[in-house]
């Protein structure tokens, strides 16, 4: 399959008064054309920093992409200037931000915020762009789009603001759509509608999607593959079936155990992952999950495991899956 995005050995740090926060530490992954890939993990694992780095939206300073490459359609965008990135953002890569109320401009009508991108990237006249904005609002399911196009964000409900954000992100038919927690602030009914909308638009426009979330139910609904992050690193990757039915990393197993399930006894308590993530001001030498892992060995504290191939579609960074560890456990 054609790869639209490839991230190799990405390191992102933030320089603070307390020291260097190593937020992303050697991340590798890829996205194929027309594919939906989820990046999951708890807060602070590096999901959103990774996503924002893909569009070079990290404020520099205090942020810094220390090393690595981000290949979009074969071109390394790490070395591009802000002016060069402006030609890519919105046109080739669209982004749905986490909180639409703070991401939309309160001083501009929703229509004008869509028109802006169309005029800049598609070279449309303002009247043609205004008509296209109405079409886009209708496409994302906003009622009376001809009236809503001239309204301000505060006149929209939470669900409608999120739909407007999707319309802005899709206005120029981007090849890659990054959705950062797109359903976090929405109730369950609206959440289902937004997910259905994203799936429909992906099929219609053949857009690749990167979905940043901590909600595993959302992942099962929308995505083809899953990337699990912890302490700024990728610790497991696989298809949705691999991750949900055959998780290999203790952290992935812990995430799945902490999700409520309808097929289990309702009186059975959820099993949380005890402890806290490591401090990325002073990241651990070995595996970042060692202090919280019931199966930790001495090697876990001393050497960080590399991704080991479990199957053709699944990899995990865990010493328990290393061929040498398996042979010793078997004996």
mmCIF file of C-alpha atoms in Angstrom:
data_model
loop_
_atom_site.group_PDB
_atom_site.id
_atom_site.type_symbol
_atom_site.label_atom_id
_atom_site.label_comp_id
_atom_site.label_asym_id
_atom_site.label_seq_id
_atom_site.Cartn_x
_atom_site.Cartn_y
_atom_site.Cartn_z
ATOM 1 C CA UNK A 1 0.000 0.000 0.000
ATOM 2 C CA UNK A 2 1.049 3.601 -0.625
ATOM 3 C CA UNK A 3 2.413 5.286 2.519
ATOM 4 C CA UNK A 4 1.249 8.858 2.917
ATOM 5 C CA UNK A 5 3.141 9.484 6.179
ATOM 6 C CA UNK A 6 6.217 7.979 7.774
ATOM 7 C CA UNK A 7 7.684 9.097 11.102
ATOM 8 C CA UNK A 8 11.227 7.951 11.898
ATOM 9 C CA UNK A 9 13.008 8.303 15.258
ATOM 10 C CA UNK A 10 11.119 11.464 16.264
ATOM 11 C CA UNK A 11 12.364 13.227 19.414
ATOM 12 C CA UNK A 12 10.545 16.316 20.738
ATOM 13 C CA UNK A 13 11.562 18.209 23.887
ATOM 14 C CA UNK A 14 10.349 21.259 25.814
ATOM 15 C CA UNK A 15 12.891 23.485 27.550
ATOM 16 C CA UNK A 16 11.413 24.681 30.852
ATOM 17 C CA UNK A 17 12.726 26.443 33.958
ATOM 18 C CA UNK A 18 12.940 23.016 35.632
ATOM 19 C CA UNK A 19 14.913 21.439 32.780
ATOM 20 C CA UNK A 20 14.342 19.573 29.511
ATOM 21 C CA UNK A 21 11.070 17.639 29.269
ATOM 22 C CA UNK A 22 11.607 14.799 26.787
ATOM 23 C CA UNK A 23 7.985 14.525 25.665
ATOM 24 C CA UNK A 24 8.526 12.307 22.606
ATOM 25 C CA UNK A 25 11.446 9.869 22.638
ATOM 26 C CA UNK A 26 12.188 8.048 19.389
ATOM 27 C CA UNK A 27 8.715 7.517 17.922
ATOM 28 C CA UNK A 28 8.356 5.472 14.702
ATOM 29 C CA UNK A 29 5.130 4.785 12.791
ATOM 30 C CA UNK A 30 3.497 5.078 9.364
ATOM 31 C CA UNK A 31 0.069 5.727 7.851
ATOM 32 C CA UNK A 32 -1.101 4.252 4.537
ATOM 33 C CA UNK A 33 -3.340 6.034 2.058
ATOM 34 C CA UNK A 34 -7.022 5.773 3.044
ATOM 35 C CA UNK A 35 -6.165 4.174 6.415
ATOM 36 C CA UNK A 36 -7.414 5.175 9.873
ATOM 37 C CA UNK A 37 -4.758 4.840 12.587
ATOM 38 C CA UNK A 38 -5.330 5.464 16.300
ATOM 39 C CA UNK A 39 -2.681 6.700 18.735
ATOM 40 C CA UNK A 40 -3.793 5.801 22.267
ATOM 41 C CA UNK A 41 -2.446 6.159 25.787
ATOM 42 C CA UNK A 42 -3.089 8.008 29.026
ATOM 43 C CA UNK A 43 -2.623 11.765 29.471
ATOM 44 C CA UNK A 44 1.000 12.882 29.188
ATOM 45 C CA UNK A 45 2.173 9.939 27.068
ATOM 46 C CA UNK A 46 3.076 12.149 24.090
ATOM 47 C CA UNK A 47 0.054 11.627 21.799
ATOM 48 C CA UNK A 48 -0.882 15.271 21.217
ATOM 49 C CA UNK A 49 2.749 16.444 21.038
ATOM 50 C CA UNK A 50 3.361 13.857 18.311
ATOM 51 C CA UNK A 51 0.242 15.001 16.420
ATOM 52 C CA UNK A 52 1.152 18.690 16.637
ATOM 53 C CA UNK A 53 4.713 17.932 15.540
ATOM 54 C CA UNK A 54 3.330 16.447 12.308
ATOM 55 C CA UNK A 55 2.069 19.933 11.384
ATOM 56 C CA UNK A 56 4.957 21.774 13.094
ATOM 57 C CA UNK A 57 2.520 23.448 15.487
ATOM 58 C CA UNK A 58 4.823 23.016 18.493
ATOM 59 C CA UNK A 59 5.781 26.518 19.741
ATOM 60 C CA UNK A 60 9.540 26.849 19.275
ATOM 61 C CA UNK A 61 10.784 27.841 21.835
ATOM 62 C CA UNK A 62 10.109 26.286 24.318
ATOM 63 C CA UNK A 63 9.537 23.248 22.080
ATOM 64 C CA UNK A 64 12.168 21.674 19.845
ATOM 65 C CA UNK A 65 12.172 18.798 17.360
ATOM 66 C CA UNK A 66 15.599 17.469 18.392
ATOM 67 C CA UNK A 67 15.975 14.735 15.790
ATOM 68 C CA UNK A 68 14.124 12.446 13.428
ATOM 69 C CA UNK A 69 12.175 12.891 10.222
ATOM 70 C CA UNK A 70 8.521 13.282 9.277
ATOM 71 C CA UNK A 71 8.042 12.154 5.694
ATOM 72 C CA UNK A 72 4.761 13.387 4.203
ATOM 73 C CA UNK A 73 4.329 12.032 0.670
ATOM 74 C CA UNK A 74 8.075 11.355 0.670
ATOM 75 C CA UNK A 75 9.108 14.901 1.704
ATOM 76 C CA UNK A 76 10.724 15.599 5.080
ATOM 77 C CA UNK A 77 8.697 18.431 6.603
ATOM 78 C CA UNK A 78 10.917 18.817 9.712
ATOM 79 C CA UNK A 79 13.240 21.156 7.821
ATOM 80 C CA UNK A 80 10.482 23.244 6.198
ATOM 81 C CA UNK A 81 10.039 26.893 7.138
ATOM 82 C CA UNK A 82 6.812 28.300 8.597
ATOM 83 C CA UNK A 83 5.965 29.811 5.220
ATOM 84 C CA UNK A 84 6.403 26.435 3.491
ATOM 85 C CA UNK A 85 4.283 24.764 6.188
ATOM 86 C CA UNK A 86 1.469 27.283 5.632
ATOM 87 C CA UNK A 87 1.069 25.857 2.126
ATOM 88 C CA UNK A 88 0.642 22.342 3.613
ATOM 89 C CA UNK A 89 -1.511 23.068 6.689
ATOM 90 C CA UNK A 90 -5.185 23.060 5.789
ATOM 91 C CA UNK A 91 -4.527 22.061 2.187
ATOM 92 C CA UNK A 92 -2.755 18.677 2.418
ATOM 93 C CA UNK A 93 -3.000 18.066 6.185
ATOM 94 C CA UNK A 94 -6.109 19.059 8.141
ATOM 95 C CA UNK A 95 -6.527 19.002 11.919
ATOM 96 C CA UNK A 96 -9.526 18.756 14.224
ATOM 97 C CA UNK A 97 -8.459 20.196 17.566
ATOM 98 C CA UNK A 98 -9.416 18.925 21.008
ATOM 99 C CA UNK A 99 -11.632 21.815 22.148
ATOM 100 C CA UNK A 100 -13.635 23.510 19.367
ATOM 101 C CA UNK A 101 -14.702 26.402 21.620
ATOM 102 C CA UNK A 102 -11.113 27.555 22.111
ATOM 103 C CA UNK A 103 -9.955 26.553 18.614
ATOM 104 C CA UNK A 104 -12.599 28.483 16.669
ATOM 105 C CA UNK A 105 -12.107 32.241 16.367
ATOM 106 C CA UNK A 106 -14.918 33.887 18.416
ATOM 107 C CA UNK A 107 -14.654 37.154 16.436
ATOM 108 C CA UNK A 108 -15.305 35.561 13.022
ATOM 109 C CA UNK A 109 -18.417 33.867 11.654
ATOM 110 C CA UNK A 110 -18.105 30.120 11.163
ATOM 111 C CA UNK A 111 -18.562 30.636 7.409
ATOM 112 C CA UNK A 112 -15.667 33.087 7.196
ATOM 113 C CA UNK A 113 -13.410 30.625 9.006
ATOM 114 C CA UNK A 114 -14.153 28.048 6.298
ATOM 115 C CA UNK A 115 -13.905 30.625 3.484
ATOM 116 C CA UNK A 116 -10.434 31.689 4.655
ATOM 117 C CA UNK A 117 -8.840 28.338 3.768
ATOM 118 C CA UNK A 118 -10.697 27.997 0.475
ATOM 119 C CA UNK A 119 -9.601 31.446 -0.724
ATOM 120 C CA UNK A 120 -5.982 30.872 0.335
ATOM 121 C CA UNK A 121 -5.428 27.282 -0.819
ATOM 122 C CA UNK A 122 -8.027 26.731 -3.556
ATOM 123 C CA UNK A 123 -7.791 30.269 -5.000
ATOM 124 C CA UNK A 124 -11.623 30.578 -4.978
ATOM 125 C CA UNK A 125 -13.459 33.884 -5.115
ATOM 126 C CA UNK A 126 -15.114 34.827 -1.813
ATOM 127 C CA UNK A 127 -18.626 34.288 -3.242
ATOM 128 C CA UNK A 128 -17.710 30.793 -4.557
ATOM 129 C CA UNK A 129 -16.014 29.976 -1.241
ATOM 130 C CA UNK A 130 -19.105 31.136 0.678
ATOM 131 C CA UNK A 131 -21.303 28.780 -1.388
ATOM 132 C CA UNK A 132 -18.804 25.953 -0.786
ATOM 133 C CA UNK A 133 -18.864 26.709 2.969
ATOM 134 C CA UNK A 134 -22.653 26.199 2.975
ATOM 135 C CA UNK A 135 -22.176 22.854 1.174
ATOM 136 C CA UNK A 136 -19.577 21.766 3.714
ATOM 137 C CA UNK A 137 -21.781 22.677 6.683
ATOM 138 C CA UNK A 138 -24.589 20.668 5.106
ATOM 139 C CA UNK A 139 -22.208 17.751 4.472
ATOM 140 C CA UNK A 140 -21.244 17.587 8.156
ATOM 141 C CA UNK A 141 -24.906 17.576 9.203
ATOM 142 C CA UNK A 142 -25.487 21.134 10.437
ATOM 143 C CA UNK A 143 -29.177 22.115 9.984
ATOM 144 C CA UNK A 144 -30.086 25.267 8.024
ATOM 145 C CA UNK A 145 -26.499 25.730 6.768
ATOM 146 C CA UNK A 146 -27.445 28.819 4.708
ATOM 147 C CA UNK A 147 -28.309 30.618 7.979
ATOM 148 C CA UNK A 148 -25.692 28.997 10.216
ATOM 149 C CA UNK A 149 -22.865 29.999 7.865
ATOM 150 C CA UNK A 150 -23.217 33.631 9.007
ATOM 151 C CA UNK A 151 -23.400 32.848 12.733
ATOM 152 C CA UNK A 152 -20.610 32.979 15.333
ATOM 153 C CA UNK A 153 -19.200 30.004 17.308
ATOM 154 C CA UNK A 154 -21.023 31.026 20.530
ATOM 155 C CA UNK A 155 -24.334 30.541 18.663
ATOM 156 C CA UNK A 156 -23.479 26.863 18.012
ATOM 157 C CA UNK A 157 -23.932 23.965 20.447
ATOM 158 C CA UNK A 158 -20.899 21.832 21.411
ATOM 159 C CA UNK A 159 -21.710 19.161 18.836
ATOM 160 C CA UNK A 160 -22.279 21.730 16.105
ATOM 161 C CA UNK A 161 -18.978 23.453 16.911
ATOM 162 C CA UNK A 162 -17.206 20.128 16.535
ATOM 163 C CA UNK A 163 -18.943 19.570 13.196
ATOM 164 C CA UNK A 164 -17.886 23.074 12.115
ATOM 165 C CA UNK A 165 -14.282 22.183 13.049
ATOM 166 C CA UNK A 166 -14.545 19.081 10.849
ATOM 167 C CA UNK A 167 -15.923 21.213 7.983
ATOM 168 C CA UNK A 168 -12.936 23.602 8.314
ATOM 169 C CA UNK A 169 -10.480 20.689 8.433
ATOM 170 C CA UNK A 170 -12.020 19.035 5.353
ATOM 171 C CA UNK A 171 -12.616 22.216 3.323
ATOM 172 C CA UNK A 172 -9.616 21.716 1.025
ATOM 173 C CA UNK A 173 -9.959 17.892 0.816
ATOM 174 C CA UNK A 174 -6.744 17.124 2.745
ATOM 175 C CA UNK A 175 -4.909 13.879 2.113
ATOM 176 C CA UNK A 176 -4.357 13.416 5.860
ATOM 177 C CA UNK A 177 -6.736 14.363 8.689
ATOM 178 C CA UNK A 178 -5.424 14.511 12.261
ATOM 179 C CA UNK A 179 -8.214 14.343 14.850
ATOM 180 C CA UNK A 180 -6.988 15.157 18.372
ATOM 181 C CA UNK A 181 -9.571 13.879 20.896
ATOM 182 C CA UNK A 182 -12.446 14.960 18.584
ATOM 183 C CA UNK A 183 -15.211 13.599 20.841
ATOM 184 C CA UNK A 184 -13.877 14.370 24.346
ATOM 185 C CA UNK A 185 -16.268 17.213 25.210
ATOM 186 C CA UNK A 186 -19.350 15.655 23.601
ATOM 187 C CA UNK A 187 -22.168 13.563 25.043
ATOM 188 C CA UNK A 188 -22.475 9.929 23.927
ATOM 189 C CA UNK A 189 -25.199 10.549 21.304
ATOM 190 C CA UNK A 190 -23.311 13.371 19.572
ATOM 191 C CA UNK A 191 -20.085 11.366 19.905
ATOM 192 C CA UNK A 192 -21.621 8.505 17.896
ATOM 193 C CA UNK A 193 -22.808 10.936 15.209
ATOM 194 C CA UNK A 194 -19.349 12.540 14.883
ATOM 195 C CA UNK A 195 -17.668 9.120 14.568
ATOM 196 C CA UNK A 196 -20.174 8.023 11.927
ATOM 197 C CA UNK A 197 -19.567 11.273 10.068
ATOM 198 C CA UNK A 198 -15.782 10.762 10.111
ATOM 199 C CA UNK A 199 -16.164 7.232 8.724
ATOM 200 C CA UNK A 200 -18.473 8.430 5.930
ATOM 201 C CA UNK A 201 -16.151 11.279 4.954
ATOM 202 C CA UNK A 202 -13.132 8.966 4.979
ATOM 203 C CA UNK A 203 -14.857 6.696 2.447
ATOM 204 C CA UNK A 204 -16.097 9.575 0.281
ATOM 205 C CA UNK A 205 -12.824 11.492 0.152
ATOM 206 C CA UNK A 206 -10.306 8.610 0.602
ATOM 207 C CA UNK A 207 -8.692 10.634 3.403
ATOM 208 C CA UNK A 208 -6.176 9.024 5.767
ATOM 209 C CA UNK A 209 -6.973 9.636 9.448
ATOM 210 C CA UNK A 210 -4.810 9.780 12.565
ATOM 211 C CA UNK A 211 -7.089 9.640 15.605
ATOM 212 C CA UNK A 212 -5.548 10.743 18.919
ATOM 213 C CA UNK A 213 -7.614 9.429 21.837
ATOM 214 C CA UNK A 214 -7.655 7.673 25.185
ATOM 215 C CA UNK A 215 -11.116 6.209 24.470
ATOM 216 C CA UNK A 216 -10.705 2.609 23.292
ATOM 217 C CA UNK A 217 -14.402 2.409 22.335
ATOM 218 C CA UNK A 218 -13.825 5.165 19.761
ATOM 219 C CA UNK A 219 -10.827 3.245 18.391
ATOM 220 C CA UNK A 220 -12.867 0.072 17.860
ATOM 221 C CA UNK A 221 -15.506 2.077 16.004
ATOM 222 C CA UNK A 222 -13.311 3.962 13.529
ATOM 223 C CA UNK A 223 -9.765 2.616 13.138
ATOM 224 C CA UNK A 224 -7.850 -0.049 11.207
ATOM 225 C CA UNK A 225 -4.621 -0.024 13.234
ATOM 226 C CA UNK A 226 -3.610 1.073 16.738
ATOM 227 C CA UNK A 227 -0.393 2.615 18.087
ATOM 228 C CA UNK A 228 -0.082 2.467 21.888
ATOM 229 C CA UNK A 229 2.176 5.115 23.470
ATOM 230 C CA UNK A 230 3.609 5.314 26.972
ATOM 231 C CA UNK A 231 6.176 7.748 28.434
ATOM 232 C CA UNK A 232 6.856 9.323 25.033
ATOM 233 C CA UNK A 233 7.472 6.030 23.228
ATOM 234 C CA UNK A 234 5.562 3.555 21.055
ATOM 235 C CA UNK A 235 5.222 0.389 23.140
ATOM 236 C CA UNK A 236 2.858 -1.638 20.936
ATOM 237 C CA UNK A 237 1.356 -1.528 17.446
ATOM 238 C CA UNK A 238 -1.105 -3.781 15.651
ATOM 239 C CA UNK A 239 -4.465 -4.082 13.978
ATOM 240 C CA UNK A 240 -7.562 -3.336 16.043
ATOM 241 C CA UNK A 241 -8.131 -7.095 16.439
ATOM 242 C CA UNK A 242 -4.503 -7.630 17.531
ATOM 243 C CA UNK A 243 -4.714 -4.988 20.252
ATOM 244 C CA UNK A 244 -8.198 -5.843 21.535
ATOM 245 C CA UNK A 245 -8.009 -9.655 21.379
ATOM 246 C CA UNK A 246 -4.295 -10.413 21.653
ATOM 247 C CA UNK A 247 -2.551 -7.571 23.576
ATOM 248 C CA UNK A 248 1.086 -8.341 24.385
ATOM 249 C CA UNK A 249 2.427 -5.429 26.427
ATOM 250 C CA UNK A 250 1.460 -5.313 30.148
ATOM 251 C CA UNK A 251 0.450 -1.650 29.709
ATOM 252 C CA UNK A 252 -1.904 -2.445 26.811
ATOM 253 C CA UNK A 253 -3.440 -5.252 28.876
ATOM 254 C CA UNK A 254 -3.862 -2.822 31.785
ATOM 255 C CA UNK A 255 -5.615 -0.273 29.545
ATOM 256 C CA UNK A 256 -8.087 -2.893 28.349
ATOM 257 C CA UNK A 257 -8.759 -4.168 31.896
ATOM 258 C CA UNK A 258 -9.618 -0.637 33.034
ATOM 259 C CA UNK A 259 -12.405 -0.202 30.431
ATOM 260 C CA UNK A 260 -16.000 -1.019 31.540
ATOM 261 C CA UNK A 261 -17.470 -4.016 29.665
ATOM 262 C CA UNK A 262 -21.103 -4.989 29.229
ATOM 263 C CA UNK A 263 -20.326 -8.717 28.969
ATOM 264 C CA UNK A 264 -18.876 -8.932 32.497
ATOM 265 C CA UNK A 265 -20.509 -9.028 35.910
ATOM 266 C CA UNK A 266 -21.667 -5.470 36.700
ATOM 267 C CA UNK A 267 -20.598 -5.922 40.339
ATOM 268 C CA UNK A 268 -17.040 -6.809 39.330
ATOM 269 C CA UNK A 269 -14.755 -3.800 40.019
ATOM 270 C CA UNK A 270 -12.562 -2.338 37.299
ATOM 271 C CA UNK A 271 -8.846 -3.020 37.619
ATOM 272 C CA UNK A 272 -6.870 0.230 37.401
ATOM 273 C CA UNK A 273 -3.198 0.553 36.493
ATOM 274 C CA UNK A 274 -1.631 1.446 39.836
ATOM 275 C CA UNK A 275 1.129 4.028 40.105
ATOM 276 C CA UNK A 276 1.940 7.035 37.941
ATOM 277 C CA UNK A 277 3.820 7.542 34.659
ATOM 278 C CA UNK A 278 7.528 8.423 34.923
ATOM 279 C CA UNK A 279 8.769 12.017 35.101
ATOM 280 C CA UNK A 280 9.953 12.907 31.582
ATOM 281 C CA UNK A 281 12.297 15.547 33.032
ATOM 282 C CA UNK A 282 14.300 12.502 34.131
ATOM 283 C CA UNK A 283 13.104 9.619 31.946
ATOM 284 C CA UNK A 284 14.024 6.102 33.092
ATOM 285 C CA UNK A 285 17.013 4.310 31.585
ATOM 286 C CA UNK A 286 15.076 1.112 30.911
ATOM 287 C CA UNK A 287 11.407 0.444 30.146
ATOM 288 C CA UNK A 288 9.218 3.364 31.238
ATOM 289 C CA UNK A 289 6.526 1.002 32.564
ATOM 290 C CA UNK A 290 8.850 -0.967 34.899
ATOM 291 C CA UNK A 291 7.711 0.699 38.165
ATOM 292 C CA UNK A 292 4.034 -0.154 37.450
ATOM 293 C CA UNK A 293 4.540 -3.590 35.892
ATOM 294 C CA UNK A 294 3.785 -6.783 37.862
ATOM 295 C CA UNK A 295 5.997 -8.809 35.493
ATOM 296 C CA UNK A 296 9.057 -6.512 35.579
ATOM 297 C CA UNK A 297 12.507 -8.144 35.480
ATOM 298 C CA UNK A 298 15.957 -6.715 36.240
ATOM 299 C CA UNK A 299 16.678 -6.184 32.532
ATOM 300 C CA UNK A 300 13.568 -3.940 32.311
ATOM 301 C CA UNK A 301 15.193 -1.443 34.702
ATOM 302 C CA UNK A 302 18.519 -1.417 32.875
ATOM 303 C CA UNK A 303 17.823 -1.611 29.129
ATOM 304 C CA UNK A 304 14.932 -0.148 27.136
ATOM 305 C CA UNK A 305 13.388 -2.896 24.962
ATOM 306 C CA UNK A 306 13.094 -2.434 21.198
ATOM 307 C CA UNK A 307 9.954 -3.327 19.269
ATOM 308 C CA UNK A 308 9.766 -7.107 18.790
ATOM 309 C CA UNK A 309 7.681 -8.640 16.009
ATOM 310 C CA UNK A 310 4.854 -10.740 17.463
ATOM 311 C CA UNK A 311 3.214 -11.375 14.077
ATOM 312 C CA UNK A 312 3.229 -9.811 10.597
ATOM 313 C CA UNK A 313 0.834 -7.124 11.843
ATOM 314 C CA UNK A 314 1.837 -6.724 15.505
ATOM 315 C CA UNK A 315 4.926 -5.461 17.344
ATOM 316 C CA UNK A 316 5.568 -4.797 21.027
ATOM 317 C CA UNK A 317 8.403 -3.284 23.090
ATOM 318 C CA UNK A 318 8.515 -5.720 26.021
ATOM 319 C CA UNK A 319 11.299 -7.986 27.254
ATOM 320 C CA UNK A 320 8.701 -10.687 27.999
ATOM 321 C CA UNK A 321 8.190 -11.044 24.235
ATOM 322 C CA UNK A 322 11.904 -11.225 23.422
ATOM 323 C CA UNK A 323 12.840 -14.641 21.894
ATOM 324 C CA UNK A 324 15.459 -15.241 24.622
ATOM 325 C CA UNK A 325 12.965 -14.513 27.430
ATOM 326 C CA UNK A 326 10.377 -16.806 25.815
ATOM 327 C CA UNK A 327 12.839 -19.682 25.541
ATOM 328 C CA UNK A 328 13.801 -19.335 29.233
ATOM 329 C CA UNK A 329 10.181 -19.094 30.363
ATOM 330 C CA UNK A 330 9.378 -22.178 28.283
ATOM 331 C CA UNK A 331 12.199 -24.162 29.889
#
